[in-house]
Structure formats: structure tokens, C-alpha cells
Short mmCIF file of C-alpha atoms and ligand atoms in Angstrom, two decimals:
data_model
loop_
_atom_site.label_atom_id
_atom_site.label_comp_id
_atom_site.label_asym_id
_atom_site.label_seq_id
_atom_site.Cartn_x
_atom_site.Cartn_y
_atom_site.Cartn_z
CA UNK A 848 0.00 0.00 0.00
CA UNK A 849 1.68 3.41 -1.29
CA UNK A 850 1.77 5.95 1.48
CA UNK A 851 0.30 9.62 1.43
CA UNK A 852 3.70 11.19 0.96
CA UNK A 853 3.83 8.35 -2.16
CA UNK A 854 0.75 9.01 -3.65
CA UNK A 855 1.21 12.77 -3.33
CA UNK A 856 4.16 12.28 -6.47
CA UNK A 857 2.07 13.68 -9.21
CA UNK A 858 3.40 14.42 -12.69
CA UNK A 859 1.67 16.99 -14.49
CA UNK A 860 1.75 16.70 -18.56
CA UNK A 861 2.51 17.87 -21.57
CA UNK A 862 4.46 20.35 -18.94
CA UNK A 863 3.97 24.03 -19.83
CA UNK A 864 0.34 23.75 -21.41
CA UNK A 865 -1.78 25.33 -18.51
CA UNK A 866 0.83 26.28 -15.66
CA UNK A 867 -2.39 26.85 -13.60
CA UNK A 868 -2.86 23.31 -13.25
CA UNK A 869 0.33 22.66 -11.51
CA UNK A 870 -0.14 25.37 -8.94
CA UNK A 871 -3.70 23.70 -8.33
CA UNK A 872 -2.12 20.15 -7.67
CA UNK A 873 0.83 21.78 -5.85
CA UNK A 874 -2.34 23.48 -3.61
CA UNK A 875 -3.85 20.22 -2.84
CA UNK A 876 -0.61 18.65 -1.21
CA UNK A 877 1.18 17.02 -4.46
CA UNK A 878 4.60 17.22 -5.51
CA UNK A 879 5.73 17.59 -8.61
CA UNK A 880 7.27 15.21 -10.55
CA UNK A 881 9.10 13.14 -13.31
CA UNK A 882 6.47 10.57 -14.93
CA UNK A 883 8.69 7.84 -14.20
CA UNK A 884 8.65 8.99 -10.73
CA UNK A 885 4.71 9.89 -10.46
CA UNK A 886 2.02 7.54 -9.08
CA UNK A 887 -0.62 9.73 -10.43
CA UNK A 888 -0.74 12.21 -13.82
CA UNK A 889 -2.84 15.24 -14.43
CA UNK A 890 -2.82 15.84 -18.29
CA UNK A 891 -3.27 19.10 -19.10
CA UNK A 892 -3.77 18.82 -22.94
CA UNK A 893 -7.27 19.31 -24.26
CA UNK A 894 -7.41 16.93 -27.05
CA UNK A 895 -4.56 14.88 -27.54
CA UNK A 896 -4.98 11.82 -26.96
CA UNK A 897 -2.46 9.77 -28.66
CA UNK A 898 0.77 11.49 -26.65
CA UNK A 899 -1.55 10.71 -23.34
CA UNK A 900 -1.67 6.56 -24.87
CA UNK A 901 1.90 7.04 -25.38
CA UNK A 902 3.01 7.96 -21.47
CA UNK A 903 0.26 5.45 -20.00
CA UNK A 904 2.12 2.79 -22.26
CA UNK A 905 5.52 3.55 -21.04
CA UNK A 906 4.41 4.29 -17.56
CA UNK A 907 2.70 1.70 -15.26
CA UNK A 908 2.90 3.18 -12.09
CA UNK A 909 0.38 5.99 -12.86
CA UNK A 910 -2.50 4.61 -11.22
CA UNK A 911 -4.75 7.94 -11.37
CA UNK A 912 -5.69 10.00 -14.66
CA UNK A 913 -7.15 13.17 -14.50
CA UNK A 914 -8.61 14.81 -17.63
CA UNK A 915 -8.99 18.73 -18.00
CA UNK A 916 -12.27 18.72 -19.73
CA UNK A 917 -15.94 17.49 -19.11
CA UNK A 918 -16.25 15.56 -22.16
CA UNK A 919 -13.93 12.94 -22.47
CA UNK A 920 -14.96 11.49 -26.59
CA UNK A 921 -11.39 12.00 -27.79
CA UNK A 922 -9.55 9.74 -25.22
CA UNK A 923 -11.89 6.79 -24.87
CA UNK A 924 -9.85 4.40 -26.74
CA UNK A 925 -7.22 5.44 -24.78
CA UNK A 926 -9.05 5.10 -21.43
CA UNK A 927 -10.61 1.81 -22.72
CA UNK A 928 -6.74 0.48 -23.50
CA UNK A 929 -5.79 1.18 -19.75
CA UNK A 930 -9.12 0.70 -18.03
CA UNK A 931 -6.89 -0.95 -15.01
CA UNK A 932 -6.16 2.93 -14.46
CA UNK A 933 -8.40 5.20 -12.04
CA UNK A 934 -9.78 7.28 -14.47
CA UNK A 935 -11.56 11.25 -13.94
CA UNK A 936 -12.41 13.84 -15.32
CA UNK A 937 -13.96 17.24 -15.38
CA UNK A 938 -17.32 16.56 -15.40
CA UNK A 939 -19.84 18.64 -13.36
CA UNK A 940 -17.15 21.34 -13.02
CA UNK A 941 -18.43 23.67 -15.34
CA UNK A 942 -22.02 22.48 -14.88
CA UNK A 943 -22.83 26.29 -13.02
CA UNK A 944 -21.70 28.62 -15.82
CA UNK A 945 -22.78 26.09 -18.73
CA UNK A 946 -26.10 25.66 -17.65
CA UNK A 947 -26.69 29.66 -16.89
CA UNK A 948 -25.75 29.69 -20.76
CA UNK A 949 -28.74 27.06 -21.23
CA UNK A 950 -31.09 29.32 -19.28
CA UNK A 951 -30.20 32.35 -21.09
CA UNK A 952 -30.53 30.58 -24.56
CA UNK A 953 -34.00 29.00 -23.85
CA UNK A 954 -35.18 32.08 -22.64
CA UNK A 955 -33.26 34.32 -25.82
CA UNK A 956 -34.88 31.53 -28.33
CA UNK A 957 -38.59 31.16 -26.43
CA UNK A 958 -39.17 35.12 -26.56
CA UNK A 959 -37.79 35.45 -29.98
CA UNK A 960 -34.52 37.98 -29.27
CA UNK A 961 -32.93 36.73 -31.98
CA UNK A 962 -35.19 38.06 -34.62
CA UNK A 963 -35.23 41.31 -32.32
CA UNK A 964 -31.80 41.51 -31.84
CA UNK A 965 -31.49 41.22 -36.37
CA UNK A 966 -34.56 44.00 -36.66
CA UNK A 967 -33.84 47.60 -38.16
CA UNK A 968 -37.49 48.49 -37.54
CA UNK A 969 -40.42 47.83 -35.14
CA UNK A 970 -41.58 44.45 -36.25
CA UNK A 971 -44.89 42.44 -35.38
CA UNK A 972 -44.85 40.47 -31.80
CA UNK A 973 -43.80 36.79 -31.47
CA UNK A 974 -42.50 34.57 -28.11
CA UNK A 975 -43.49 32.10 -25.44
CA UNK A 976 -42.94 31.67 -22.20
CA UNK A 977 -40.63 29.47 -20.28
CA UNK A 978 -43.24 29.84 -17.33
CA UNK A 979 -44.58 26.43 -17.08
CA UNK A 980 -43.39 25.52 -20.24
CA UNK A 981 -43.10 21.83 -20.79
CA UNK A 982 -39.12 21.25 -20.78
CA UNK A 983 -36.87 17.85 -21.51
CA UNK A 984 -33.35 17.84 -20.73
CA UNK A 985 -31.31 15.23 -22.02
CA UNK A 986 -28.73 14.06 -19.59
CA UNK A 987 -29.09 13.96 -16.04
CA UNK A 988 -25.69 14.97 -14.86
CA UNK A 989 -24.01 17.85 -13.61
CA UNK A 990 -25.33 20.30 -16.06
CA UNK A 991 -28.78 19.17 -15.47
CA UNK A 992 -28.99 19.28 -11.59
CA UNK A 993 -27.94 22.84 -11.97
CA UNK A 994 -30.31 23.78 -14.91
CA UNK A 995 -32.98 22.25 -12.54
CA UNK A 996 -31.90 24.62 -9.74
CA UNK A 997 -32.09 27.71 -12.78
CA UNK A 998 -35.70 26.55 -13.49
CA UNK A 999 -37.17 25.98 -10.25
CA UNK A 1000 -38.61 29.67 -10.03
CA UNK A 1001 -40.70 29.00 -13.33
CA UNK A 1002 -42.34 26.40 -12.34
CA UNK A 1003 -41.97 24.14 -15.69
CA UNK A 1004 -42.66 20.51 -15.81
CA UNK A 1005 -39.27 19.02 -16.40
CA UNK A 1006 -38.66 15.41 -18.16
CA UNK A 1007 -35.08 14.44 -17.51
CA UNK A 1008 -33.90 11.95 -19.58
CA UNK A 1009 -30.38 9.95 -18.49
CA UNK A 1010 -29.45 6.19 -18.67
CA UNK A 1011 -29.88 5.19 -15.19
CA UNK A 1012 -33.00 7.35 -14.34
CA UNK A 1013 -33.88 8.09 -10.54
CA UNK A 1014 -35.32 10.91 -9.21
CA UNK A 1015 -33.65 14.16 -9.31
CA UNK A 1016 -35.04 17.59 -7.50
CA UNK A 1017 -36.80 19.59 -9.02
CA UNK A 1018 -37.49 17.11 -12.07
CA UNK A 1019 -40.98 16.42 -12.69
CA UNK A 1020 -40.15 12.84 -13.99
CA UNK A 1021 -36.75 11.17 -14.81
CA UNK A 1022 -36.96 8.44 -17.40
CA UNK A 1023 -34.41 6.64 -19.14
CA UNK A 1024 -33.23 6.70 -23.21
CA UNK A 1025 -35.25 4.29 -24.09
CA UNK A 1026 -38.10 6.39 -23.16
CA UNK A 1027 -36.46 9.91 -25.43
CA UNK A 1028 -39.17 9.84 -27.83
CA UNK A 1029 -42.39 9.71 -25.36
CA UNK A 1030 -39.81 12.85 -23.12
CA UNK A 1031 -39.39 14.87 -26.84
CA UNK A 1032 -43.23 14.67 -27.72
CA UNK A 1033 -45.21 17.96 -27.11
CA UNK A 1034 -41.35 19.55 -24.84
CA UNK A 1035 -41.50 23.38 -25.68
CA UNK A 1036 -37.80 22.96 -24.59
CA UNK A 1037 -35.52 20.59 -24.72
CA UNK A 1038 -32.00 21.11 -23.68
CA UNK A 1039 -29.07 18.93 -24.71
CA UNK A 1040 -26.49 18.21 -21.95
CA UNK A 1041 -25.22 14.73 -22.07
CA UNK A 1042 -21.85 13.07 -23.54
CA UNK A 1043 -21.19 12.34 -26.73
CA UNK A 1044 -21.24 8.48 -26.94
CA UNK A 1045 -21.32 6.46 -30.33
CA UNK A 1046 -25.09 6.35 -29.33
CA UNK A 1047 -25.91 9.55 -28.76
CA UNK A 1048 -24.17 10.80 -32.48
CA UNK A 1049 -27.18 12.18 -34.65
CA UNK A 1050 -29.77 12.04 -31.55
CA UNK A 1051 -31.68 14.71 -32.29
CA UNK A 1052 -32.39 13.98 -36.02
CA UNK A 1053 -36.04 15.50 -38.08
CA UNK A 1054 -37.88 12.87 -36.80
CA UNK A 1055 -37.17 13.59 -33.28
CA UNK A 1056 -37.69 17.15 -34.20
CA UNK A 1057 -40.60 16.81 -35.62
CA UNK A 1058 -41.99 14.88 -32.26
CA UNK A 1059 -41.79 18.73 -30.41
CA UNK A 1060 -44.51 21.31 -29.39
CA UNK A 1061 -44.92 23.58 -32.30
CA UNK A 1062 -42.87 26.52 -32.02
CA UNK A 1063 -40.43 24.42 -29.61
CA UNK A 1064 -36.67 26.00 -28.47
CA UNK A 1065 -33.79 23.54 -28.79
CA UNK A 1066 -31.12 24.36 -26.67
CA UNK A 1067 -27.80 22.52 -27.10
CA UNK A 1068 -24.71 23.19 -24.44
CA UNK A 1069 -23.04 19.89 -24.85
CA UNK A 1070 -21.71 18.60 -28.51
CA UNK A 1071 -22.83 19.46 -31.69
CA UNK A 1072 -22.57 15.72 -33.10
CA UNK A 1073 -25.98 15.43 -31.17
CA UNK A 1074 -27.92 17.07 -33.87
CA UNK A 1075 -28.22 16.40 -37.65
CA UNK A 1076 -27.21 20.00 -38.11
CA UNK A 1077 -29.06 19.71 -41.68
CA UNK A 1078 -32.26 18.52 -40.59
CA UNK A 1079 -32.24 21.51 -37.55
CA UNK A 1080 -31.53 24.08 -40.56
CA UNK A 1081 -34.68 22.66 -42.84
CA UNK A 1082 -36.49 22.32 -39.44
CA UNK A 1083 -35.69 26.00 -38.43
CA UNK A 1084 -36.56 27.19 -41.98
CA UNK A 1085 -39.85 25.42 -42.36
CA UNK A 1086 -40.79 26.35 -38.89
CA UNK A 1087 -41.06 22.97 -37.85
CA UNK A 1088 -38.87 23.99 -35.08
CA UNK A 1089 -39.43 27.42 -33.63
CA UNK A 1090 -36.15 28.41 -32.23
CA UNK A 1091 -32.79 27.00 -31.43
CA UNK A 1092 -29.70 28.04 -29.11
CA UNK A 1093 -26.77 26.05 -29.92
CA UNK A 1094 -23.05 26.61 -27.70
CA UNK A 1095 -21.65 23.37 -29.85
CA UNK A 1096 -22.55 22.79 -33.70
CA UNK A 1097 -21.27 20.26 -36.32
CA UNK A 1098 -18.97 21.14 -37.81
CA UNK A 1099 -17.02 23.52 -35.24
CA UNK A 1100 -16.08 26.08 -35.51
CA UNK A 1101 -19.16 26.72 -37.20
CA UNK A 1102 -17.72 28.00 -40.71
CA UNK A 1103 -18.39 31.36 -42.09
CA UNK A 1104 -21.57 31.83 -44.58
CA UNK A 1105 -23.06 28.21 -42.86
CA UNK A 1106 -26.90 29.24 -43.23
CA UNK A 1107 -26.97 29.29 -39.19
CA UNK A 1108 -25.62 32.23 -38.95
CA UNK A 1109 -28.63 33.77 -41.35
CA UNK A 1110 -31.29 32.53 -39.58
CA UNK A 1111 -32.98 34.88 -37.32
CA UNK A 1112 -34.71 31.97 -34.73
CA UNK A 1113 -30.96 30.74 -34.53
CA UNK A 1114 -28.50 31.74 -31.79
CA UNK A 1115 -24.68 29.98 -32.29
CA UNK A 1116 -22.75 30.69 -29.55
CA UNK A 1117 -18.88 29.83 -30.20
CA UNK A 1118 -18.55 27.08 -27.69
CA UNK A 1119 -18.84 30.07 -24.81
CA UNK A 1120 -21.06 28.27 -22.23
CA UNK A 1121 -17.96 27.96 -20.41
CA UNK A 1122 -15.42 30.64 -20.95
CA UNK A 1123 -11.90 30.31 -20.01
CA UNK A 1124 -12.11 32.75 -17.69
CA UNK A 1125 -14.90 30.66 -15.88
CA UNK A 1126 -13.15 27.58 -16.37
CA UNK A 1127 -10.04 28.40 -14.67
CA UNK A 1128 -10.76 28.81 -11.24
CA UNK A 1129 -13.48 26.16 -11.32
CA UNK A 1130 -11.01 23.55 -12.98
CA UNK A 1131 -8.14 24.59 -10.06
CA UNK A 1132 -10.70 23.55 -7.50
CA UNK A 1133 -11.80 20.30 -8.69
CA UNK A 1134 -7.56 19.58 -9.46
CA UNK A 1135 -6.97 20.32 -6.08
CA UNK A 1136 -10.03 18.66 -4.19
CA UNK A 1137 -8.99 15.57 -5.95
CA UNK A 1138 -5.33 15.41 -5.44
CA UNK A 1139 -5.82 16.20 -2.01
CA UNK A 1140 -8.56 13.41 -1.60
CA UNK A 1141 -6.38 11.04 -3.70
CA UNK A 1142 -3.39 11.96 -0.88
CA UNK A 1143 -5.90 11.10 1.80
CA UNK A 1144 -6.85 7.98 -0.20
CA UNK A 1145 -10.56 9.23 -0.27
CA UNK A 1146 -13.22 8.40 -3.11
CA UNK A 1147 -12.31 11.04 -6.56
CA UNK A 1148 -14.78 13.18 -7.92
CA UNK A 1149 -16.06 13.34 -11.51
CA UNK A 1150 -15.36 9.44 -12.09
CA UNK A 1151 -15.42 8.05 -15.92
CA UNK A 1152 -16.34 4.39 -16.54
CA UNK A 1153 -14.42 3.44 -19.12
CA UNK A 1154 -17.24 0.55 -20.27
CA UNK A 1155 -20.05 3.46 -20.50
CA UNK A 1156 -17.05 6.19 -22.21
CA UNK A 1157 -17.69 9.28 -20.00
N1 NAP B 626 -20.72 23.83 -23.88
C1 NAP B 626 -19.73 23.67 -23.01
O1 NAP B 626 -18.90 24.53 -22.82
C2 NAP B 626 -19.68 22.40 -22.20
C3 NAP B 626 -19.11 22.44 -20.92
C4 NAP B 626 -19.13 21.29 -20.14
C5 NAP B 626 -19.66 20.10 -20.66
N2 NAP B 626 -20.15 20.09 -21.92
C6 NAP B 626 -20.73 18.84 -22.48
O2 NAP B 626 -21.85 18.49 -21.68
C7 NAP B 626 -21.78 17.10 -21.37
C8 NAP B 626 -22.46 16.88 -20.03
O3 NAP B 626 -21.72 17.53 -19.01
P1 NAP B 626 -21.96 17.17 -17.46
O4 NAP B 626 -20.90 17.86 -16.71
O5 NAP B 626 -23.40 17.38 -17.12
O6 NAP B 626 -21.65 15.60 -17.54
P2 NAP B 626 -22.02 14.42 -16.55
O7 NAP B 626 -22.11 14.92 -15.16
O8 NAP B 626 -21.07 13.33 -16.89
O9 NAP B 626 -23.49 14.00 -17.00
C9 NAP B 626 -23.76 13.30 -18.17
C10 NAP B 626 -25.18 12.78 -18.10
O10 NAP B 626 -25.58 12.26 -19.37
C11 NAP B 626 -26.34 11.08 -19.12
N3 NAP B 626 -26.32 10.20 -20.29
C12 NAP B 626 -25.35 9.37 -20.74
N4 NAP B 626 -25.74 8.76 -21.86
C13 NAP B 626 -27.01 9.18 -22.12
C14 NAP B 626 -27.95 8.91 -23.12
N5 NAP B 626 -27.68 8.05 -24.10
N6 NAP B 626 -29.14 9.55 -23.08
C15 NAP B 626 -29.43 10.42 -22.09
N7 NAP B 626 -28.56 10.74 -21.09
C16 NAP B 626 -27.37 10.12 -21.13
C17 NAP B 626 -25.70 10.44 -17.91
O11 NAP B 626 -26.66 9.58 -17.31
P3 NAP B 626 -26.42 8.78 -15.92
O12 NAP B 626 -25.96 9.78 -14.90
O13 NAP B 626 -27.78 8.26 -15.60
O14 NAP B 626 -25.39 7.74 -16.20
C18 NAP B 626 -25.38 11.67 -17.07
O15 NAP B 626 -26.47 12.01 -16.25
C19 NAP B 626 -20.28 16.77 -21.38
O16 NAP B 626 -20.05 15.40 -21.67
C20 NAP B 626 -19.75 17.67 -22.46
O17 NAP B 626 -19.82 17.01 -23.71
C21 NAP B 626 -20.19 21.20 -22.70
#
């Protein structure tokens, strides 16, 4: 059994990347060092993956990963190919800021500020309200038990959909995916915060769309391979779909002259639900309450299965 002062060797890689994530493991007790040294490694690289495979192959005494980011889709073969690891990440950490962005696009899409916001001249009067509007939010995580919070003053009747459902406060119901289509039928809202799996690729698709209230608000704050991007564009111009706030879209960055960008019910966001400056402090915390608890040889927070890939 390693002791504290053992466990507390931490290496901290590719060194250099975000020099705020070594002060935040050096605040929770752990000492810097050599990978070859280390018993744990934070990785401090957004999206490369294959250098991370590379270090875990060579290095067998790293027995705890932490990843910087919530969603974890780029490294899952590599957390599949050492799945003896103890694996977290940063999920739930930016679940505060992320879903405030949700709030304000649901409410920016159901009273119609986007066509507002485009006008040069007093125009006719459109919107809904979110007051007990009938809401679905896909994924029952971090985002979502803070979006619930957000809500609780409008009184909505929330359907959260996640794979193992149980009952969450402030949700009117909590059912599981196989049960998306009966949550999506008649929602004036839906909001998208849930991992990108293989499974959950093209979710949201014209079908699904056209299962909505009339006039319905799409909000999506987690990845923009959820939605057929296409069929939200025809759905958006045909009015199938009244309104739609997206932080993520496929492909991102969304290019210059896609026809989002020209649509007055759309919103893009570039990817802002979270910005840096957000994400900095709240990332330090979470580095440092789990080195310290990984010192103390206490459960980690934000835990990824490697079977379920996030
Ligand atoms: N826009 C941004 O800046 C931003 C910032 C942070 C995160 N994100 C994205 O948002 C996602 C969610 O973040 P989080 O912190 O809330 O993550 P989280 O705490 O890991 O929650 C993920 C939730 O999704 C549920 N889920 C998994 N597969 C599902 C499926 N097929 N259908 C419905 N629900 C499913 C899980 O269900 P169970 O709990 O029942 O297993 C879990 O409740 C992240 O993975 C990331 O992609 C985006």
C-alpha cells in the first residue's frame, strides 16, 4: 500500500500547457514530478490523446488520470486500452456557468430575441414563455442538476432523460433513453447536456424534431454531433422547429456563410457556455479537491467508466 507522501508524487503533462494546473495540484498537497517517478498524472492537454496513450504505455505506475475537460470522446480508446487505471475527469465542473448559458438561450430563443436583436425596424410580436413551459433535458448529470436549480422559479414541468434514471429535484419525472421519444413529444424545450457516446451521435435527427410542441426551443450546451445539423436548418426554416440556441454545432467552428448564422430563430454561440475565464478557477478547484482526496486515499470526484465512455 503506497503511502500519502507516495501518492502525493504527481506528474503533471505535456508540462507548460496550462501552468495553472500545476499550482492547483501543488495546492492540494502534491509534488511535482518526473512521470517515471509519479504515481498519479494530471494531463493538461485538451485533445490529444495519442501522446496521453503514449506515457500510459511507457508508464505503469500511474494509477490515477485526471482529464482537463468534461467531455472525455477524444480519449476513450485510450481510457478503454488502460481501463486498469483510475480514471476522472472534469465533469460537473463547469455544470454552473454552462447551464446559466442554457437558461439564457431557452429564454433568448422562447421570446424570440434573436429576430429582435437582427430588426432595423419595429416588427410584429412573437414569443413564449418558459413559465410552465413543458421542458426535456437530455442528460441527467451535472449540467442538469444545476439547470434544474435555474428553473425551479418558473415552475416548468421538467422530463429528464439519463441512462440510469432516478429521481432528481426539481425534475418532474426522470426516465431513461429508451423512453427519449415519449420525453421529446409535445417539450416546448428541450435542452441537450449529455456526452457524446457512439449512441448519442445524430440524436436529435427530423424525426425527433418533428416529435416537439410547435414553435419548440432547442437548446444545445453539450456537442454538436448530437444534432443532424441539416435537418435543424430545414427544421428552423420550415418552422417545424421554432427556435434554437446552440453553444456546440457540427462542424465547429461553425464556418463562415453556414446558413446558421442567417437565420434569425438561430442563436450559435462559439462554444462560450464555459469561458476560459470561468473555467479556470473552477477547474483549479476540482484539481486540487482531488489530489488532495487522492493523498488522503478518499473516493475522486467526476469518475469516468471506461465501459459506459464518459
Ligand atoms: N458547452 C460547453 O462549454 C460544455 C461544458 C461542459 C460540458 N459540456 C458537455 O456536456 C456534457 C455533459 O456535461 P456534465 O458535466 O453534465 O456531464 P455528466 O455529469 O457526466 O453527465 C452526463 C449525463 O448524461 C447522461 N447520459 C449518458 N448517456 C445518455 C444517453 N444516451 N441519453 C441520455 N442521457 C445520457 C448520464 O446519465 P447517468 O448519470 O444516468 O449515467 C449523465 O447524467 C459533457 O459530456 C460535455 O460534452 C459542454
Amino acid at each position: 500500500m503506497p503511502t500519502a507522501a507516495d501518492r502525493a508524487r504527481i506528474a503533471v503533462l505535456p508540462a507548460g500547457v496550462r501552468t495553472f494546473i500545476a499550482d492547483a495540484v501543488e495546492a492540494g498537497g502534491g509534488v511535482l514530478s518526473d512521470a517515471g517517478d509519479a504515481v498519479a498524472l494530471v494531463w493538461t492537454e485538451t485533445a490529444a490523446a495519442e501522446p496521453l496513450g503514449h506515457v500510459l504505455d511507457d508508464q505503469a505506475g500511474l494509477h490515477w488520470v485526471q482529464l482537463p475537460w468534461a467531455g472525455v470522446e477524444p480519449y476513450v480508446d485510450v481510457i478503454r486500452a488502460h481501463a486498469d487505471r483510475t480514471w476522472t475527469c472534469g465533469k460537473g465542473v463547469y455544470a454552473e456557468p454552462v447551464a446559466e448559458h442554457a437558461l439564457a438561450l431557452a429564454l433568448a430563443g422562447m421570446r424570440g430575441l434573436g429576430h429582435y436583436a437582427r430588426a432595423r425596424s419595429w416588427t410584429g410580436q412573437r414569443g413564449h414563455n418558459l413559465l410552465a413551459a413543458r421542458v426535456t433535458i437530455v442528460g441527467g448529470g451535472g449540467i442538469a442538476v444545476s439547470l434544474l436549480r435555474l428553473l425551479e422559479p418558473f415552475g416548468c414541468e421538467v422530463t429528464v432523460v439519463r441512462r440510469n434514471p432516478r429521481a432528481m429535484p426539481g425534475a418532474t419525472r426522470v426516465v431513461g433513453g429508451d423512453r427519449l421519444d415519449d420525453a421529446l413529444a409535445g417539450a416546448e424545450l428541450v435542452v441537450l447536456a449529455l456526452p457524446l457516446l457512439p449512441g448519442t451521435a445524430g440524436l436529435i435527427d427530423r424525426r425527433r424534431l418533428d416529435l416537439l410542441a410547435p414553435d419548440a426551443c432547442l437548446v444545445n450546451v453539450a456537442r454538436g454531433q448530437h444534432v443532424v445539423t441539416a435537418d435543424v436548418v430545414d427544421a428552423l426554416r420550415d418552422g417545424a422547429l421554432g427556435s434554437a440556441g446552440l453553444d456546440v454545432t457540427d462542424p465547429e467552428p461553425l464556418p463562415d456563410g453556414h446558413p446558421l448564422w442567417d437565420l434569425p430563430n438561430a442563436i450559435v454561440t462559439p462554444h462560450t457556455a464555459n469561458t476560459q475565464e470561468m473555467a479556470l478557477p473552477l477547474l483549479s478547484a476540482r484539481i486540487t479537491d482531488n489530489v488532495r482526496r487522492w493523498i488522503a486515499g478518499e473516493p475522486l470526484v467526476g469518475s469516468v467508466d471506461p465501459v459506459a465512455g464518459y
